[in-house]
Short mmCIF file of C-alpha atoms in Angstrom, two decimals:
data_model
loop_
_atom_site.label_atom_id
_atom_site.label_comp_id
_atom_site.label_asym_id
_atom_site.label_seq_id
_atom_site.Cartn_x
_atom_site.Cartn_y
_atom_site.Cartn_z
CA MET G 132 40.43 -28.18 -79.51
CA PRO G 133 43.83 -26.37 -79.69
CA VAL G 134 45.17 -26.59 -76.16
CA PHE G 135 48.76 -25.72 -75.23
CA LYS G 136 50.83 -26.13 -72.08
CA VAL G 137 52.75 -22.88 -71.74
CA ASN G 138 54.99 -21.18 -69.18
CA VAL G 139 54.12 -17.74 -67.83
CA LYS G 140 56.89 -15.53 -66.49
CA TRP G 141 55.81 -12.76 -64.11
CA GLN G 142 58.35 -10.71 -62.17
CA LYS G 143 60.78 -13.27 -60.67
CA GLU G 144 58.32 -16.17 -60.87
CA THR G 145 57.71 -18.63 -63.70
CA HIS G 146 54.47 -20.61 -63.69
CA LYS G 147 54.92 -23.78 -65.70
CA GLN G 148 52.48 -26.01 -67.56
CA VAL G 149 49.68 -23.42 -67.61
CA GLU G 150 46.82 -24.58 -69.83
CA LEU G 151 45.92 -22.26 -72.74
CA SER G 152 42.97 -22.93 -75.03
CA THR G 153 42.57 -20.82 -78.16
CA ASP G 154 38.91 -21.89 -78.41
CA GLU G 155 38.21 -19.70 -75.38
CA PRO G 156 38.62 -15.90 -75.26
CA PRO G 157 41.87 -14.46 -73.85
CA GLU G 158 39.83 -12.95 -71.01
CA LEU G 159 39.25 -16.44 -69.61
CA PHE G 160 42.99 -17.25 -69.81
CA LYS G 161 43.72 -13.98 -67.99
CA ALA G 162 41.18 -14.94 -65.33
CA GLY G 163 43.26 -18.07 -64.75
CA LEU G 164 46.42 -15.96 -64.51
CA PHE G 165 44.65 -13.84 -61.90
CA SER G 166 44.13 -16.96 -59.80
CA LEU G 167 47.87 -17.70 -60.10
CA THR G 168 49.31 -14.23 -59.52
CA ASN G 169 46.51 -12.16 -57.96
CA VAL G 170 47.01 -9.60 -60.75
CA PRO G 171 43.54 -8.49 -61.99
CA PRO G 172 43.01 -9.00 -65.76
CA ASP G 173 42.65 -5.26 -66.40
CA ARG G 174 46.18 -4.77 -65.09
CA GLN G 175 47.71 -7.63 -67.08
CA LYS G 176 49.83 -7.16 -70.23
CA VAL G 177 50.59 -10.59 -71.72
CA MET G 178 53.07 -11.04 -74.59
CA VAL G 179 54.42 -14.00 -76.55
CA LYS G 180 57.68 -13.31 -78.38
CA GLY G 181 56.92 -9.58 -78.62
CA THR G 182 53.27 -9.94 -79.65
CA VAL G 183 50.76 -8.53 -77.16
CA ILE G 184 47.70 -10.72 -76.55
CA LYS G 185 44.60 -8.51 -76.45
CA ASP G 186 41.00 -9.39 -77.35
CA ASP G 187 41.68 -12.38 -79.61
CA TRP G 188 44.39 -14.95 -80.26
CA THR G 189 44.81 -14.30 -84.01
CA PRO G 190 48.06 -12.23 -83.98
CA ALA G 191 49.70 -14.63 -81.51
CA LEU G 192 48.59 -17.96 -83.04
CA PRO G 193 51.77 -18.53 -85.15
CA LYS G 194 53.92 -18.19 -82.05
CA LEU G 195 51.93 -20.44 -79.72
CA LYS G 196 53.17 -23.97 -79.06
CA ASN G 197 53.75 -26.30 -76.13
CA GLY G 198 56.48 -25.08 -73.79
CA VAL G 199 56.59 -21.50 -75.12
CA THR G 200 57.14 -18.82 -72.46
CA LEU G 201 54.70 -15.94 -72.18
CA LEU G 202 55.76 -12.73 -70.47
CA MET G 203 53.21 -11.05 -68.21
CA MET G 204 53.53 -7.57 -66.75
CA GLY G 205 51.28 -6.10 -64.06
CA THR G 206 51.12 -5.48 -60.34
CA ALA G 207 48.98 -7.18 -57.72
CA GLU G 208 49.15 -4.13 -55.48
CA GLU G 209 46.37 -1.58 -55.26
CA LEU G 210 46.44 1.17 -57.83
CA PRO G 211 47.31 4.63 -56.48
CA GLN G 212 44.39 6.84 -55.53
CA ALA G 213 43.21 9.35 -58.11
CA PRO G 214 44.31 12.93 -57.46
CA VAL G 215 41.93 15.14 -55.49
CA GLU G 216 39.66 17.00 -57.88
CA LYS G 217 38.15 20.43 -57.47
CA THR G 218 34.62 20.79 -56.13
CA VAL G 219 31.95 19.67 -58.59
CA PHE G 220 28.25 20.50 -58.19
CA LEU G 221 25.68 17.68 -58.32
CA GLU G 222 24.19 18.86 -61.59
CA ASP G 223 27.65 18.78 -63.20
CA MET G 224 28.63 15.34 -61.89
CA SER G 225 29.01 12.24 -64.00
CA GLU G 226 27.15 9.05 -63.10
CA SER G 227 30.17 7.63 -61.25
CA GLN G 228 30.67 10.89 -59.32
CA LEU G 229 27.04 10.82 -58.25
CA VAL G 230 27.48 7.25 -56.97
CA SER G 231 30.28 8.40 -54.70
CA ALA G 232 28.68 11.69 -53.65
CA LEU G 233 25.28 10.18 -52.83
CA ASP G 234 26.85 7.15 -51.14
CA ILE G 235 25.16 4.63 -53.46
CA VAL G 236 26.82 1.25 -53.97
CA PRO G 237 27.93 0.52 -57.54
CA GLY G 238 25.78 -1.80 -59.60
CA LEU G 239 27.02 -5.09 -61.10
CA LYS G 240 26.71 -5.80 -64.81
CA ASN G 241 24.67 -8.83 -65.84
CA LEU G 242 26.92 -11.23 -67.79
CA GLY G 243 24.26 -13.60 -69.04
CA ASN G 244 21.57 -14.37 -66.45
CA THR G 245 23.93 -13.60 -63.55
CA CYS G 246 21.36 -11.60 -61.55
CA TYR G 247 21.29 -14.49 -59.04
CA MET G 248 25.00 -13.88 -58.31
CA ASN G 249 24.82 -10.07 -58.43
CA SER G 250 22.01 -9.95 -55.86
CA THR G 251 23.86 -12.43 -53.62
CA VAL G 252 27.06 -10.36 -53.69
CA GLN G 253 25.21 -7.15 -52.81
CA VAL G 254 23.52 -8.77 -49.78
CA LEU G 255 26.69 -10.53 -48.55
CA LYS G 256 28.51 -7.20 -48.66
CA THR G 257 26.21 -5.84 -45.93
CA VAL G 258 28.02 -7.99 -43.33
CA PRO G 259 30.93 -5.82 -42.05
CA GLU G 260 32.75 -8.71 -40.35
CA LEU G 261 32.76 -10.58 -43.66
CA ARG G 262 34.12 -7.56 -45.52
CA ASN G 263 36.87 -7.06 -42.94
CA ALA G 264 37.89 -10.73 -43.08
CA LEU G 265 38.10 -10.61 -46.87
CA GLU G 266 40.30 -7.51 -46.72
CA ARG G 267 42.76 -9.46 -44.54
CA TYR G 268 42.57 -12.61 -46.66
CA GLN G 269 45.76 -13.78 -48.33
CA ALA G 270 45.46 -16.82 -50.60
CA ASN G 271 47.72 -19.73 -49.63
CA ASN G 272 47.26 -21.69 -52.83
CA MET G 273 46.36 -20.00 -56.09
CA ASN G 274 47.14 -23.03 -58.27
CA THR G 275 44.03 -23.90 -60.27
CA ASN G 276 45.45 -26.94 -62.07
CA ASP G 277 44.00 -29.26 -59.43
CA GLY G 278 40.48 -27.90 -60.04
CA ASP G 279 40.19 -26.25 -56.60
CA LEU G 280 39.21 -22.67 -57.33
CA SER G 281 37.95 -21.75 -53.85
CA GLY G 282 41.01 -19.61 -53.10
CA ALA G 283 40.73 -17.82 -56.44
CA ILE G 284 37.00 -17.21 -55.95
CA THR G 285 37.63 -15.81 -52.46
CA SER G 286 40.36 -13.51 -53.82
CA SER G 287 38.08 -12.40 -56.66
CA LEU G 288 35.25 -11.62 -54.21
CA LYS G 289 37.74 -9.65 -52.10
CA GLU G 290 38.84 -7.67 -55.17
CA LEU G 291 35.23 -7.02 -56.19
CA PHE G 292 34.31 -5.72 -52.71
CA LEU G 293 37.33 -3.39 -52.80
CA GLN G 294 36.28 -2.08 -56.23
CA MET G 295 32.76 -1.47 -54.95
CA ASP G 296 34.08 0.38 -51.88
CA GLU G 297 36.14 2.69 -54.08
CA LYS G 298 32.95 3.84 -55.85
CA ARG G 299 34.91 5.04 -58.86
CA GLN G 300 32.23 3.92 -61.27
CA ALA G 301 28.48 3.42 -61.26
CA GLU G 302 28.75 -0.05 -62.81
CA ILE G 303 31.32 -2.80 -62.26
CA THR G 304 31.74 -5.83 -64.51
CA PRO G 305 32.39 -8.87 -62.27
CA PHE G 306 33.88 -10.84 -65.16
CA VAL G 307 36.55 -12.73 -63.20
CA LEU G 308 34.20 -13.81 -60.40
CA VAL G 309 31.57 -15.03 -62.89
CA GLN G 310 34.13 -17.00 -64.90
CA LEU G 311 35.67 -18.62 -61.82
CA LEU G 312 32.24 -19.49 -60.44
CA ARG G 313 31.26 -21.15 -63.73
CA MET G 314 34.57 -23.02 -63.89
CA HIS G 315 34.21 -24.32 -60.32
CA TYR G 316 30.48 -25.18 -60.41
CA PRO G 317 29.21 -26.85 -63.60
CA GLN G 318 25.58 -26.03 -62.74
CA PHE G 319 26.32 -22.30 -63.07
CA ASN G 320 27.83 -22.94 -66.51
CA GLU G 321 24.67 -24.56 -67.89
CA LYS G 322 23.41 -23.28 -71.26
CA ASN G 323 20.13 -23.70 -73.15
CA ASN G 324 19.67 -24.98 -76.69
CA GLU G 325 20.39 -21.52 -78.09
CA GLY G 326 23.75 -21.41 -76.29
CA HIS G 327 22.70 -18.82 -73.68
CA PHE G 328 23.43 -19.19 -69.99
CA VAL G 329 20.32 -20.26 -68.08
CA GLN G 330 18.96 -18.74 -64.88
CA GLN G 331 20.19 -20.26 -61.61
CA ASP G 332 18.92 -20.31 -58.03
CA ALA G 333 20.08 -17.39 -55.85
CA ASN G 334 19.86 -19.39 -52.62
CA GLU G 335 22.06 -22.12 -54.12
CA CYS G 336 24.58 -19.45 -55.12
CA PHE G 337 24.39 -17.90 -51.63
CA LEU G 338 25.14 -21.26 -49.97
CA GLU G 339 27.98 -22.06 -52.39
CA PHE G 340 29.63 -18.73 -51.54
CA MET G 341 29.18 -19.60 -47.86
CA ARG G 342 30.87 -22.97 -48.30
CA ILE G 343 33.78 -21.40 -50.17
CA LEU G 344 34.26 -18.75 -47.48
CA GLN G 345 34.03 -21.44 -44.80
CA THR G 346 37.09 -23.05 -46.36
CA ASN G 347 39.14 -19.86 -46.52
CA LEU G 348 38.14 -17.49 -43.70
CA LYS G 349 39.44 -18.42 -40.27
CA ALA G 350 37.34 -18.23 -37.12
CA ILE G 351 37.82 -15.43 -34.60
CA ASP G 352 39.73 -16.80 -31.62
CA SER G 353 37.57 -17.40 -28.57
CA PRO G 354 39.08 -17.36 -25.07
CA ALA G 355 36.60 -19.93 -23.85
CA GLY G 356 33.55 -21.86 -24.92
CA ARG G 357 33.03 -23.95 -28.04
CA ARG G 358 35.62 -23.47 -30.76
CA ARG G 359 33.87 -22.69 -34.03
CA LYS G 360 35.41 -24.13 -37.17
CA ASP G 361 35.39 -20.99 -39.32
CA LEU G 362 34.19 -17.39 -39.51
CA VAL G 363 31.06 -18.23 -41.52
CA GLU G 364 29.88 -20.71 -38.87
CA GLN G 365 30.58 -18.09 -36.20
CA LEU G 366 28.52 -15.40 -37.93
CA PHE G 367 25.71 -17.50 -39.49
CA GLY G 368 25.68 -20.87 -37.69
CA VAL G 369 22.43 -21.81 -35.89
CA ASP G 370 22.81 -24.68 -33.42
CA PHE G 371 19.71 -26.81 -32.80
CA GLU G 372 18.79 -29.29 -30.10
CA VAL G 373 16.52 -31.88 -31.72
CA THR G 374 14.38 -34.39 -29.82
CA MET G 375 12.65 -37.41 -31.39
CA LYS G 376 9.88 -39.25 -29.53
CA CYS G 377 7.83 -42.17 -30.89
CA LYS G 378 4.05 -41.50 -30.84
CA ASP G 379 2.96 -45.12 -31.35
CA GLU G 380 1.14 -46.47 -28.29
CA GLN G 381 3.04 -49.75 -28.58
CA ALA G 382 6.35 -47.94 -28.18
CA LEU G 383 5.61 -45.34 -25.53
CA GLU G 384 8.37 -46.80 -23.38
CA GLU G 385 10.92 -46.18 -26.12
CA PRO G 386 13.22 -43.42 -24.79
CA ALA G 387 13.35 -40.15 -26.63
CA SER G 388 16.55 -39.44 -28.54
CA THR G 389 18.25 -36.04 -28.52
CA PHE G 390 20.93 -34.88 -30.93
CA ALA G 391 22.50 -31.67 -32.23
CA GLU G 392 22.29 -30.06 -35.67
CA THR G 393 23.88 -26.94 -37.19
CA SER G 394 22.64 -24.94 -40.16
CA LEU G 395 23.68 -21.71 -41.90
CA GLN G 396 20.07 -20.66 -42.41
CA ILE G 397 16.57 -21.39 -41.20
CA ASN G 398 13.65 -22.15 -43.50
CA CYS G 399 10.17 -20.68 -43.67
CA PHE G 400 7.85 -23.31 -45.12
CA ILE G 401 4.74 -21.92 -46.81
CA THR G 402 1.32 -23.58 -46.78
CA ALA G 403 -2.19 -22.29 -47.47
CA GLU G 404 -2.46 -21.28 -43.81
CA THR G 405 0.88 -19.43 -43.61
CA LYS G 406 0.36 -15.69 -43.23
CA TYR G 407 3.48 -14.68 -41.31
CA MET G 408 7.14 -15.63 -41.54
CA MET G 409 7.24 -16.76 -37.91
CA THR G 410 4.39 -19.19 -38.55
CA GLY G 411 6.24 -20.78 -41.46
CA ILE G 412 9.43 -21.11 -39.40
CA ASN G 413 7.65 -22.50 -36.37
CA SER G 414 5.86 -25.19 -38.40
CA LYS G 415 9.08 -27.18 -38.82
CA PHE G 416 10.21 -26.72 -35.20
CA SER G 417 7.49 -29.16 -34.15
CA GLU G 418 6.38 -31.75 -36.73
CA THR G 419 5.40 -35.37 -37.15
CA ILE G 420 7.65 -37.54 -39.30
CA SER G 421 7.81 -41.22 -40.18
CA LYS G 422 10.90 -43.32 -39.47
CA ARG G 423 11.84 -46.83 -38.46
CA SER G 424 11.35 -47.68 -34.80
CA PRO G 425 14.01 -49.97 -33.28
CA THR G 426 11.47 -51.06 -30.67
CA LEU G 427 8.71 -51.99 -33.12
CA ASP G 428 11.04 -52.98 -35.97
CA ARG G 429 8.83 -51.08 -38.41
CA ASP G 430 8.07 -47.55 -39.52
CA ALA G 431 6.23 -45.43 -36.97
CA GLU G 432 5.28 -41.81 -36.40
CA TYR G 433 7.68 -39.67 -34.37
CA GLN G 434 7.31 -36.22 -32.91
CA ARG G 435 10.34 -34.17 -33.95
CA THR G 436 10.88 -31.08 -31.80
CA SER G 437 13.65 -28.55 -32.42
CA LYS G 438 14.93 -25.76 -30.21
CA VAL G 439 17.71 -23.27 -30.88
CA LYS G 440 20.60 -23.55 -28.45
CA ARG G 441 22.89 -21.02 -30.15
CA LEU G 442 21.93 -17.92 -32.15
CA PRO G 443 24.30 -16.31 -34.65
CA ALA G 444 24.80 -12.58 -35.08
CA TYR G 445 23.39 -12.83 -38.62
CA LEU G 446 20.26 -14.84 -39.29
CA CYS G 447 19.54 -15.97 -42.85
CA VAL G 448 15.92 -16.96 -43.52
CA GLN G 449 14.99 -18.73 -46.75
CA MET G 450 11.38 -18.50 -47.85
CA VAL G 451 10.77 -21.96 -49.33
CA ARG G 452 8.79 -20.78 -52.35
CA PHE G 453 9.79 -23.32 -55.00
CA PHE G 454 8.44 -26.84 -55.36
CA TYR G 455 8.85 -29.37 -58.15
CA LYS G 456 5.87 -29.96 -60.45
CA GLU G 457 6.25 -33.44 -61.87
CA LYS G 458 3.85 -32.89 -64.76
CA GLU G 459 5.45 -29.68 -66.03
CA LYS G 460 8.99 -30.75 -64.98
CA VAL G 461 9.64 -27.34 -63.44
CA ASN G 462 10.35 -25.79 -60.03
CA ALA G 463 7.15 -23.80 -59.66
CA LYS G 464 6.83 -20.86 -57.32
CA ILE G 465 4.47 -20.19 -54.41
CA LEU G 466 3.31 -16.58 -54.84
CA LYS G 467 1.38 -16.41 -51.54
CA ASN G 468 1.73 -13.26 -49.45
CA VAL G 469 3.81 -14.04 -46.33
CA VAL G 470 4.44 -11.02 -44.12
CA PHE G 471 7.98 -10.68 -42.78
CA PRO G 472 9.00 -8.25 -39.99
CA MET G 473 11.62 -5.53 -40.19
CA ARG G 474 12.60 -6.55 -36.66
CA PHE G 475 12.53 -10.15 -35.58
CA ASP G 476 12.68 -11.90 -32.21
CA MET G 477 13.90 -15.52 -31.99
CA TYR G 478 13.45 -15.85 -28.21
CA GLU G 479 10.46 -18.22 -28.19
CA LEU G 480 12.26 -20.72 -30.45
CA CYS G 481 15.24 -21.08 -28.08
CA THR G 482 15.97 -23.64 -25.37
CA SER G 483 15.26 -22.58 -21.78
CA GLU G 484 19.02 -22.48 -21.11
CA LEU G 485 19.63 -20.06 -23.97
CA GLN G 486 16.62 -17.96 -22.96
CA GLN G 487 18.19 -17.45 -19.53
CA LYS G 488 21.45 -16.32 -21.16
CA LEU G 489 19.57 -13.87 -23.40
CA LYS G 490 17.60 -12.18 -20.61
CA PRO G 491 20.23 -9.69 -19.31
CA MET G 492 20.65 -7.98 -22.69
CA ARG G 493 16.92 -8.15 -23.43
CA GLU G 494 16.25 -6.36 -20.15
CA LYS G 495 18.56 -3.56 -21.30
CA PHE G 496 16.54 -3.26 -24.52
CA MET G 497 13.31 -3.11 -22.48
CA ALA G 498 14.75 -0.42 -20.21
CA GLU G 499 15.73 1.65 -23.25
CA GLU G 500 12.23 1.25 -24.68
CA GLU G 501 10.67 2.41 -21.40
CA ARG G 502 13.00 5.41 -21.29
CA LYS G 503 11.98 6.42 -24.81
CA ASN G 504 8.28 6.04 -24.02
CA GLU G 505 8.65 8.17 -20.87
CA GLU G 506 10.51 10.81 -22.87
CA LYS G 507 7.78 10.89 -25.51
CA ALA G 508 5.08 11.15 -22.84
CA ALA G 509 6.90 14.02 -21.13
CA MET G 510 7.30 15.89 -24.42
CA LYS G 511 3.61 15.38 -25.17
CA MET G 512 2.65 16.78 -21.75
CA LYS G 513 4.75 19.87 -22.50
CA ASP G 514 3.15 20.07 -25.97
CA ALA G 515 6.68 20.25 -27.39
CA PRO G 516 7.70 18.91 -30.78
CA PRO G 517 9.68 15.64 -30.70
CA LYS G 518 13.46 15.88 -30.79
CA ALA G 519 14.93 15.61 -34.25
CA SER G 520 17.29 12.64 -34.53
CA GLN G 521 20.63 13.07 -36.19
CA LYS G 522 21.22 10.60 -38.97
CA THR G 523 24.49 8.81 -38.39
CA THR G 524 26.12 5.57 -39.38
CA ILE G 525 26.45 2.73 -36.90
CA GLU G 526 30.19 3.42 -36.66
CA ASP G 527 29.43 6.83 -35.13
CA VAL G 528 27.64 5.34 -32.14
CA GLU G 529 29.15 3.34 -29.32
CA CYS G 530 26.85 0.38 -28.79
CA GLU G 531 26.57 -2.50 -26.37
CA PRO G 532 28.20 -5.76 -27.56
CA PHE G 533 25.76 -7.92 -29.53
CA GLU G 534 27.66 -11.19 -28.87
CA PHE G 535 28.52 -13.26 -25.83
CA PRO G 536 32.14 -12.74 -24.66
CA ASP G 537 32.95 -16.45 -25.00
CA ASP G 538 31.19 -16.89 -28.36
CA PRO G 539 32.32 -14.45 -31.08
CA GLY G 540 29.73 -13.96 -33.81
CA SER G 541 26.77 -14.94 -31.63
CA SER G 542 23.64 -13.03 -30.61
CA ASN G 543 23.22 -12.20 -26.93
CA SER G 544 19.67 -10.83 -27.21
CA GLY G 545 17.79 -12.76 -29.91
CA TYR G 546 16.72 -9.45 -31.47
CA TYR G 547 17.40 -8.94 -35.19
CA GLU G 548 16.92 -6.21 -37.75
CA LEU G 549 16.45 -6.77 -41.49
CA GLN G 550 19.44 -5.56 -43.51
CA GLY G 551 19.20 -7.39 -46.84
CA VAL G 552 16.66 -9.12 -49.09
CA ILE G 553 16.98 -11.13 -52.30
CA THR G 554 13.75 -11.16 -54.29
CA HIS G 555 12.62 -13.21 -57.27
CA GLN G 556 10.22 -12.08 -59.96
CA GLY G 557 8.77 -14.82 -62.15
CA ARG G 558 7.01 -18.18 -61.95
CA SER G 559 9.89 -20.70 -61.70
CA SER G 560 13.44 -20.90 -60.33
CA SER G 561 14.83 -21.51 -63.84
CA SER G 562 13.46 -18.24 -65.19
CA GLY G 563 12.58 -14.77 -63.97
CA HIS G 564 14.83 -12.20 -62.34
CA TYR G 565 16.63 -11.74 -58.99
CA VAL G 566 17.19 -8.37 -57.29
CA GLY G 567 19.08 -7.45 -54.13
CA TRP G 568 17.71 -4.90 -51.63
CA VAL G 569 20.13 -3.61 -48.96
CA ARG G 570 19.66 -1.26 -46.04
CA LYS G 571 21.73 1.90 -46.30
CA SER G 572 20.80 3.49 -42.96
CA GLY G 573 17.63 3.73 -40.89
CA ASP G 574 14.68 3.75 -43.31
CA GLU G 575 16.92 4.30 -46.34
CA TRP G 576 17.35 1.28 -48.62
CA LEU G 577 18.92 0.60 -52.00
CA LYS G 578 17.46 -1.55 -54.78
CA CYS G 579 20.35 -3.28 -56.57
CA ASP G 580 18.90 -4.42 -59.89
CA ASP G 581 22.11 -5.60 -61.60
CA ASP G 582 23.82 -2.42 -62.85
CA THR G 583 20.96 -0.12 -61.77
CA VAL G 584 20.95 1.03 -58.14
CA SER G 585 18.12 3.23 -56.87
CA PRO G 586 17.06 4.58 -53.43
CA GLN G 587 14.11 2.92 -51.69
CA THR G 588 12.26 3.24 -48.37
CA THR G 589 11.16 0.75 -45.72
CA GLU G 590 7.63 1.07 -47.08
CA GLU G 591 8.82 -0.30 -50.42
CA ILE G 592 10.61 -3.19 -48.71
CA LEU G 593 7.42 -4.25 -46.91
CA LYS G 594 5.74 -4.64 -50.32
CA LEU G 595 8.06 -7.55 -51.13
CA SER G 596 6.00 -10.06 -49.09
CA GLY G 597 4.37 -11.67 -52.13
CA GLY G 598 0.88 -12.18 -53.44
CA GLY G 599 1.50 -11.50 -57.14
CA ASP G 600 4.03 -11.25 -59.94
CA TRP G 601 5.91 -8.35 -58.31
CA HIS G 602 9.32 -8.95 -56.68
CA VAL G 603 8.82 -11.52 -53.89
CA ALA G 604 11.16 -12.00 -50.92
CA TYR G 605 13.12 -15.24 -51.31
CA LEU G 606 16.08 -14.79 -48.96
CA LEU G 607 16.15 -12.45 -45.96
CA LEU G 608 19.28 -11.50 -44.03
CA TYR G 609 18.80 -10.21 -40.50
CA GLY G 610 21.64 -8.56 -38.58
CA PRO G 611 22.01 -7.85 -34.86
CA GLN G 612 19.88 -5.11 -33.39
CA ARG G 613 22.21 -2.62 -31.76
CA LEU G 614 21.66 -0.93 -28.40
CA PRO G 615 23.45 2.40 -27.73
CA LYS G 616 25.43 2.61 -24.54
CA ARG G 617 23.97 4.97 -21.98
CA GLY G 618 25.49 8.40 -22.37
CA ASP G 619 25.16 8.36 -26.16
CA SER G 620 21.36 8.39 -26.01
CA ASP G 621 21.19 12.06 -25.11
CA THR G 622 23.68 13.22 -27.74
CA GLY G 623 21.45 12.74 -30.79
CA LYS G 624 23.55 9.80 -31.97
CA VAL G 625 20.87 7.18 -31.48
CA GLN G 626 19.34 7.09 -34.99
CA ALA G 627 21.43 4.27 -36.46
CA CYS G 628 21.48 2.33 -33.21
CA GLU G 629 17.81 2.68 -32.32
CA THR G 630 16.80 -0.98 -32.16
CA VAL G 631 13.97 -1.67 -29.74
CA PRO G 632 12.08 -4.99 -29.89
CA MET G 633 8.98 -5.32 -32.01
CA GLU G 634 6.45 -8.02 -32.83
CA THR G 635 7.78 -11.15 -34.53
CA ASP G 636 4.66 -11.60 -36.70
CA GLY G 637 3.60 -8.80 -38.99
CA ALA G 638 5.51 -5.73 -39.98
CA LYS G 639 4.04 -2.79 -38.14
#
């Protein structure tokens, strides 16, 4: 394979011993230059001795050799904003103009079974604290020669989010992010016998993004309390208190052991009896397992009991729908209908200490619910039509804090509201199709099917619970329910912040 070690001069910097392979397209080489300079490939102009390198190496091949210097031009700064255009009516708008006017997120082009990544990106983008942290992110080490591409992947995700926020086009091609992800993780670069990229698991991709961001995004400083290691752990980390007690009658005197665990998501295990998400989650919070007893010096049954001692602001729930079939050698899928709620309460799964801490904010939610019920009753007595709510974004409403003062990124109520779903359609994890569904505002949702984005309603989201070959919820992202501060409630600005508690089982 023709591989050269070349130098790349950009502005006042010269990057030496950069690997260049002519067996790979120039786009991949430019993706590596992006990781070195933070100049996106579409802004790069690369030349070797006066010859511009475009879509193939052919014109530049005679001039390529070890030690040759390539000249690169391009800026890492944001491009200037397009000039303000005159008013255009909806019927005269292009597809990209409609995306901006109707406030629809751009779609992401599928680059060879990359729907697992596209759906993950769309759901991750619903977390505002994550978006803000990425905007502030500055890579410390963009050198990819050591094989560590986490900084480059973080920068690429930052650039992709910025492109999506600009809404200049209906479809964005995430070429750099896909290439970097495949370079960093061999499993995402796997191909079948025909040379096509194979389908990958969206939850695996979600967790790999989480681990990368853990490395690069710093935690929010806390004045007191436990210091969290990184921003991802602050926003998504669930702390558990686990107790193990031997059930064998011959070891009843063996003291119970208690230890701590932390996870970035909780699992909903599905059996024939599982009808609701809460049931599947609760099944693993109290279970019988087998392990070696130091008292009996043999394996024995233990009761493992888990309680949550710290809730994050964002709760990620994985529906464990895939299991390995030994005979068919495939990760088969459980299609069973498991109802998930639009609003979710974690209170009963928490330790008594955490429950006491959650009560003050929960009482405020209850008071707001009572106020609304009294208002509705009064309006009914007067035979007056209900007040029309103004549709606003959450930024328009001043809300109560959703986190404890000494624990940034936590939940101080235990109440959550669904804001993103990744679904899978198909019969195994190595085939089928992933789609992202994200809440726009209130009951307005968007279906992000790769490059096609379409409006949806809450009613359509509730149909994703399973039971057939339709899209089935695989990963659910819950965000903090928001409570408007008193004073805003009477201004009509409550729509986006209206988050009263509902049942944990079912979706009424």
